PDB file of C-alpha atoms in Angstrom:
ATOM      1  CA  UNK A   1      -7.583 -29.128  24.796  1.00 64.00           C
ATOM      2  CA  UNK A   2      -4.237 -28.158  23.317  1.00 77.00           C
ATOM      3  CA  UNK A   3      -1.777 -25.703  24.805  1.00 79.00           C
ATOM      4  CA  UNK A   4      -2.466 -22.947  22.253  1.00 79.00           C
ATOM      5  CA  UNK A   5      -6.209 -22.961  23.032  1.00 83.00           C
ATOM      6  CA  UNK A   6      -5.469 -22.862  26.745  1.00 91.00           C
ATOM      7  CA  UNK A   7      -3.076 -19.951  26.308  1.00 92.00           C
ATOM      8  CA  UNK A   8      -5.773 -18.093  24.382  1.00 94.00           C
ATOM      9  CA  UNK A   9      -8.203 -18.543  27.277  1.00 94.00           C
ATOM     10  CA  UNK A  10      -5.628 -17.526  29.872  1.00 94.00           C
ATOM     11  CA  UNK A  11      -4.845 -14.424  27.807  1.00 94.00           C
ATOM     12  CA  UNK A  12      -8.539 -13.599  27.462  1.00 94.00           C
ATOM     13  CA  UNK A  13      -8.914 -13.539  31.236  1.00 94.00           C
ATOM     14  CA  UNK A  14      -5.569 -11.728  31.610  1.00 94.00           C
ATOM     15  CA  UNK A  15      -4.026 -14.424  33.808  1.00 95.00           C
ATOM     16  CA  UNK A  16      -1.172 -16.937  33.660  1.00 93.00           C
ATOM     17  CA  UNK A  17      -1.077 -20.714  33.997  1.00 91.00           C
ATOM     18  CA  UNK A  18       0.070 -20.534  37.611  1.00 89.00           C
ATOM     19  CA  UNK A  19      -3.014 -18.535  38.614  1.00 90.00           C
ATOM     20  CA  UNK A  20      -5.227 -20.250  41.179  1.00 87.00           C
ATOM     21  CA  UNK A  21      -8.826 -21.143  40.401  1.00 86.00           C
ATOM     22  CA  UNK A  22     -10.085 -18.431  42.771  1.00 88.00           C
ATOM     23  CA  UNK A  23      -7.924 -15.784  41.105  1.00 92.00           C
ATOM     24  CA  UNK A  24      -9.113 -16.961  37.689  1.00 92.00           C
ATOM     25  CA  UNK A  25     -12.739 -16.702  38.788  1.00 92.00           C
ATOM     26  CA  UNK A  26     -12.150 -13.218  40.229  1.00 93.00           C
ATOM     27  CA  UNK A  27     -10.538 -12.104  36.969  1.00 94.00           C
ATOM     28  CA  UNK A  28     -13.507 -13.474  35.029  1.00 94.00           C
ATOM     29  CA  UNK A  29     -15.996 -11.607  37.227  1.00 92.00           C
ATOM     30  CA  UNK A  30     -13.986  -8.406  36.969  1.00 90.00           C
ATOM     31  CA  UNK A  31     -13.696  -8.542  33.169  1.00 91.00           C
ATOM     32  CA  UNK A  32     -17.315  -9.551  32.692  1.00 89.00           C
ATOM     33  CA  UNK A  33     -18.455  -6.628  34.833  1.00 85.00           C
ATOM     34  CA  UNK A  34     -16.070  -4.304  33.050  1.00 83.00           C
ATOM     35  CA  UNK A  35     -17.487  -5.113  29.601  1.00 82.00           C
ATOM     36  CA  UNK A  36     -21.091  -5.277  30.730  1.00 76.00           C
ATOM     37  CA  UNK A  37     -23.416  -2.543  29.475  1.00 64.00           C
ATOM     38  CA  UNK A  38     -24.944  -2.486  32.967  1.00 62.00           C
ATOM     39  CA  UNK A  39     -21.688  -1.210  34.407  1.00 57.00           C
ATOM     40  CA  UNK A  40     -22.100   2.450  35.335  1.00 51.00           C
ATOM     41  CA  UNK A  41     -18.370   3.064  35.491  1.00 58.00           C
ATOM     42  CA  UNK A  42     -17.585   1.954  31.947  1.00 57.00           C
ATOM     43  CA  UNK A  43     -14.329   3.446  30.788  1.00 61.00           C
ATOM     44  CA  UNK A  44     -14.387   5.681  27.681  1.00 64.00           C
ATOM     45  CA  UNK A  45     -12.435   3.014  25.787  1.00 64.00           C
ATOM     46  CA  UNK A  46     -15.071   0.361  26.429  1.00 66.00           C
ATOM     47  CA  UNK A  47     -17.899   2.856  25.844  1.00 67.00           C
ATOM     48  CA  UNK A  48     -16.489   3.447  22.365  1.00 74.00           C
ATOM     49  CA  UNK A  49     -17.077  -0.214  21.426  1.00 76.00           C
ATOM     50  CA  UNK A  50     -20.235  -1.092  19.566  1.00 81.00           C
ATOM     51  CA  UNK A  51     -22.848  -3.137  21.428  1.00 82.00           C
ATOM     52  CA  UNK A  52     -22.136  -6.013  19.062  1.00 88.00           C
ATOM     53  CA  UNK A  53     -18.392  -5.921  19.779  1.00 87.00           C
ATOM     54  CA  UNK A  54     -19.037  -5.662  23.522  1.00 85.00           C
ATOM     55  CA  UNK A  55     -21.358  -8.690  23.396  1.00 88.00           C
ATOM     56  CA  UNK A  56     -18.705 -10.611  21.441  1.00 92.00           C
ATOM     57  CA  UNK A  57     -16.062  -9.817  24.056  1.00 91.00           C
ATOM     58  CA  UNK A  58     -18.390 -10.879  26.895  1.00 91.00           C
ATOM     59  CA  UNK A  59     -19.114 -14.108  24.989  1.00 94.00           C
ATOM     60  CA  UNK A  60     -15.357 -14.776  24.626  1.00 95.00           C
ATOM     61  CA  UNK A  61     -14.819 -14.035  28.320  1.00 95.00           C
ATOM     62  CA  UNK A  62     -17.599 -16.501  29.220  1.00 95.00           C
ATOM     63  CA  UNK A  63     -16.154 -19.149  26.901  1.00 95.00           C
ATOM     64  CA  UNK A  64     -12.669 -18.674  28.358  1.00 95.00           C
ATOM     65  CA  UNK A  65     -14.027 -19.041  31.882  1.00 95.00           C
ATOM     66  CA  UNK A  66     -15.963 -22.230  31.097  1.00 94.00           C
ATOM     67  CA  UNK A  67     -13.010 -23.820  29.291  1.00 94.00           C
ATOM     68  CA  UNK A  68     -10.595 -22.912  32.090  1.00 94.00           C
ATOM     69  CA  UNK A  69     -13.087 -24.158  34.659  1.00 92.00           C
ATOM     70  CA  UNK A  70     -12.892 -27.570  32.942  1.00 91.00           C
ATOM     71  CA  UNK A  71      -9.102 -27.306  32.820  1.00 91.00           C
ATOM     72  CA  UNK A  72      -8.863 -26.597  36.559  1.00 88.00           C
ATOM     73  CA  UNK A  73     -11.248 -29.467  37.326  1.00 86.00           C
ATOM     74  CA  UNK A  74      -9.149 -31.873  35.223  1.00 87.00           C
ATOM     75  CA  UNK A  75      -6.010 -30.579  36.927  1.00 84.00           C
ATOM     76  CA  UNK A  76      -7.594 -31.167  40.346  1.00 78.00           C
ATOM     77  CA  UNK A  77      -8.578 -34.728  39.394  1.00 75.00           C
ATOM     78  CA  UNK A  78      -5.040 -35.382  38.119  1.00 81.00           C
ATOM     79  CA  UNK A  79      -3.533 -34.044  41.362  1.00 77.00           C
ATOM     80  CA  UNK A  80      -5.810 -36.333  43.385  1.00 70.00           C
ATOM     81  CA  UNK A  81      -4.868 -39.322  41.186  1.00 73.00           C
ATOM     82  CA  UNK A  82      -1.157 -38.519  41.532  1.00 77.00           C
ATOM     83  CA  UNK A  83      -1.481 -38.140  45.278  1.00 71.00           C
ATOM     84  CA  UNK A  84      -3.333 -41.474  45.567  1.00 66.00           C
ATOM     85  CA  UNK A  85      -0.628 -43.205  43.526  1.00 72.00           C
ATOM     86  CA  UNK A  86       2.026 -41.670  45.769  1.00 69.00           C
ATOM     87  CA  UNK A  87       0.132 -42.862  48.839  1.00 64.00           C
ATOM     88  CA  UNK A  88      -0.246 -46.386  47.455  1.00 63.00           C
ATOM     89  CA  UNK A  89       3.494 -46.594  46.696  1.00 64.00           C
ATOM     90  CA  UNK A  90       4.593 -45.237  50.058  1.00 66.00           C
ATOM     91  CA  UNK A  91       4.895 -47.167  53.258  1.00 69.00           C
ATOM     92  CA  UNK A  92       2.144 -45.587  55.284  1.00 71.00           C
ATOM     93  CA  UNK A  93       1.986 -46.980  58.811  1.00 75.00           C
ATOM     94  CA  UNK A  94      -1.316 -48.490  59.890  1.00 81.00           C
ATOM     95  CA  UNK A  95      -2.989 -47.598  63.138  1.00 87.00           C
ATOM     96  CA  UNK A  96      -5.677 -49.363  65.091  1.00 90.00           C
ATOM     97  CA  UNK A  97      -7.098 -46.013  66.183  1.00 91.00           C
ATOM     98  CA  UNK A  98      -6.370 -42.844  64.250  1.00 94.00           C
ATOM     99  CA  UNK A  99      -5.884 -39.733  66.332  1.00 95.00           C
ATOM    100  CA  UNK A 100      -4.038 -36.487  65.806  1.00 96.00           C
ATOM    101  CA  UNK A 101      -0.563 -37.971  66.188  1.00 95.00           C
ATOM    102  CA  UNK A 102      -1.382 -40.733  63.669  1.00 95.00           C
ATOM    103  CA  UNK A 103      -2.656 -38.173  61.150  1.00 96.00           C
ATOM    104  CA  UNK A 104       0.521 -36.156  61.591  1.00 95.00           C
ATOM    105  CA  UNK A 105       2.725 -39.227  61.179  1.00 92.00           C
ATOM    106  CA  UNK A 106       0.898 -40.392  58.033  1.00 91.00           C
ATOM    107  CA  UNK A 107       1.098 -36.881  56.579  1.00 90.00           C
ATOM    108  CA  UNK A 108       4.837 -36.702  57.245  1.00 90.00           C
ATOM    109  CA  UNK A 109       5.470 -40.148  55.739  1.00 85.00           C
ATOM    110  CA  UNK A 110       3.671 -38.955  52.617  1.00 83.00           C
ATOM    111  CA  UNK A 111       5.744 -35.774  52.573  1.00 82.00           C
ATOM    112  CA  UNK A 112       2.741 -33.463  52.595  1.00 86.00           C
ATOM    113  CA  UNK A 113       2.924 -30.098  54.351  1.00 90.00           C
ATOM    114  CA  UNK A 114       0.107 -29.130  56.662  1.00 93.00           C
ATOM    115  CA  UNK A 115      -0.133 -25.838  54.757  1.00 92.00           C
ATOM    116  CA  UNK A 116      -0.791 -27.788  51.550  1.00 87.00           C
ATOM    117  CA  UNK A 117      -3.601 -29.730  53.213  1.00 91.00           C
ATOM    118  CA  UNK A 118      -5.055 -26.481  54.512  1.00 91.00           C
ATOM    119  CA  UNK A 119      -4.913 -24.907  51.053  1.00 86.00           C
ATOM    120  CA  UNK A 120      -6.366 -27.894  49.199  1.00 85.00           C
ATOM    121  CA  UNK A 121      -9.058 -28.705  51.750  1.00 90.00           C
ATOM    122  CA  UNK A 122     -10.026 -25.183  52.738  1.00 92.00           C
ATOM    123  CA  UNK A 123      -9.616 -26.037  56.427  1.00 96.00           C
ATOM    124  CA  UNK A 124      -7.939 -23.225  58.373  1.00 97.00           C
ATOM    125  CA  UNK A 125      -4.358 -24.117  59.298  1.00 96.00           C
ATOM    126  CA  UNK A 126      -4.887 -23.382  63.005  1.00 97.00           C
ATOM    127  CA  UNK A 127      -7.618 -26.042  63.186  1.00 98.00           C
ATOM    128  CA  UNK A 128      -5.438 -28.634  61.461  1.00 98.00           C
ATOM    129  CA  UNK A 129      -2.631 -27.899  63.938  1.00 98.00           C
ATOM    130  CA  UNK A 130      -5.055 -28.293  66.847  1.00 97.00           C
ATOM    131  CA  UNK A 131      -6.432 -31.520  65.361  1.00 98.00           C
ATOM    132  CA  UNK A 132      -2.929 -32.994  65.135  1.00 97.00           C
ATOM    133  CA  UNK A 133      -2.019 -31.842  68.638  1.00 97.00           C
ATOM    134  CA  UNK A 134      -5.395 -33.048  69.930  1.00 96.00           C
ATOM    135  CA  UNK A 135      -6.011 -29.696  71.562  1.00 96.00           C
ATOM    136  CA  UNK A 136      -9.709 -30.349  71.850  1.00 95.00           C
ATOM    137  CA  UNK A 137     -10.375 -27.203  73.893  1.00 94.00           C
ATOM    138  CA  UNK A 138      -9.220 -25.032  70.963  1.00 96.00           C
ATOM    139  CA  UNK A 139     -11.303 -26.767  68.309  1.00 96.00           C
ATOM    140  CA  UNK A 140     -14.643 -25.432  67.016  1.00 96.00           C
ATOM    141  CA  UNK A 141     -17.991 -27.213  67.604  1.00 96.00           C
ATOM    142  CA  UNK A 142     -18.176 -30.924  66.744  1.00 96.00           C
ATOM    143  CA  UNK A 143     -19.982 -30.448  63.432  1.00 96.00           C
ATOM    144  CA  UNK A 144     -17.025 -28.418  62.140  1.00 97.00           C
ATOM    145  CA  UNK A 145     -14.480 -30.845  63.552  1.00 97.00           C
ATOM    146  CA  UNK A 146     -16.186 -33.700  61.681  1.00 97.00           C
ATOM    147  CA  UNK A 147     -16.099 -31.742  58.426  1.00 97.00           C
ATOM    148  CA  UNK A 148     -12.453 -30.781  58.952  1.00 97.00           C
ATOM    149  CA  UNK A 149     -11.485 -34.381  59.759  1.00 97.00           C
ATOM    150  CA  UNK A 150     -13.247 -35.685  56.648  1.00 97.00           C
ATOM    151  CA  UNK A 151     -11.426 -33.176  54.463  1.00 95.00           C
ATOM    152  CA  UNK A 152      -8.093 -33.920  56.146  1.00 95.00           C
ATOM    153  CA  UNK A 153      -8.598 -37.679  55.793  1.00 94.00           C
ATOM    154  CA  UNK A 154      -9.545 -37.242  52.153  1.00 90.00           C
ATOM    155  CA  UNK A 155      -6.274 -35.402  51.476  1.00 89.00           C
ATOM    156  CA  UNK A 156      -4.405 -38.388  52.936  1.00 89.00           C
ATOM    157  CA  UNK A 157      -6.646 -40.891  51.078  1.00 85.00           C
ATOM    158  CA  UNK A 158      -7.814 -42.371  54.359  1.00 90.00           C
ATOM    159  CA  UNK A 159     -11.262 -43.695  55.244  1.00 91.00           C
ATOM    160  CA  UNK A 160     -12.816 -40.448  56.433  1.00 94.00           C
ATOM    161  CA  UNK A 161     -15.578 -42.104  58.465  1.00 96.00           C
ATOM    162  CA  UNK A 162     -13.044 -44.236  60.367  1.00 96.00           C
ATOM    163  CA  UNK A 163     -10.893 -41.170  61.026  1.00 96.00           C
ATOM    164  CA  UNK A 164     -13.893 -39.225  62.367  1.00 97.00           C
ATOM    165  CA  UNK A 165     -15.074 -42.131  64.532  1.00 97.00           C
ATOM    166  CA  UNK A 166     -11.586 -42.805  65.931  1.00 96.00           C
ATOM    167  CA  UNK A 167     -10.855 -39.148  66.577  1.00 96.00           C
ATOM    168  CA  UNK A 168     -14.150 -38.620  68.407  1.00 96.00           C
ATOM    169  CA  UNK A 169     -13.590 -41.781  70.423  1.00 95.00           C
ATOM    170  CA  UNK A 170     -10.230 -40.394  71.585  1.00 94.00           C
ATOM    171  CA  UNK A 171     -11.768 -36.991  72.233  1.00 93.00           C
ATOM    172  CA  UNK A 172     -14.587 -38.538  74.297  1.00 92.00           C
ATOM    173  CA  UNK A 173     -12.086 -40.548  76.340  1.00 89.00           C
ATOM    174  CA  UNK A 174      -9.996 -37.439  76.932  1.00 86.00           C
ATOM    175  CA  UNK A 175     -12.975 -35.356  78.051  1.00 82.00           C
ATOM    176  CA  UNK A 176     -14.233 -38.088  80.380  1.00 83.00           C
ATOM    177  CA  UNK A 177     -10.848 -38.366  82.135  1.00 73.00           C
TER     178      UNK A 177
END
């Protein structure tokens, strides 16, 4: 998709290129509801549009959303590819057992902020901090820890199952001491 088409879709949803996917989706929902005939709070300006024109606008809003959804997905894939290339080129230390300190060290070698991992993975920052510090008493139930570790490992392009197994092995040893 060329830049002009993209700009048209961004304009249709009244957003800019630096808008996050969530903000784009919220704008889409807002505009779709605004131009919907089912909306009880339709402004006089929108009420003055013919049903045909209103349907056309809703169709354009839907098209813009679906095209931008593809754009954001492609952008996400490109970011993952770029990150993997960066990881492959960097000198990431290897660890026999990966615990919190190892995750932190790998992340720092890669030059990735913990806030970025939190944002991209959806894992709350406080849990990532506690994972790195191995503050097991402050972590949520195991099922959540496993999910958080998999997402964290994925952001670092590590084997998520090894990270989970190693981390739980360390946690078990800590709790048994």
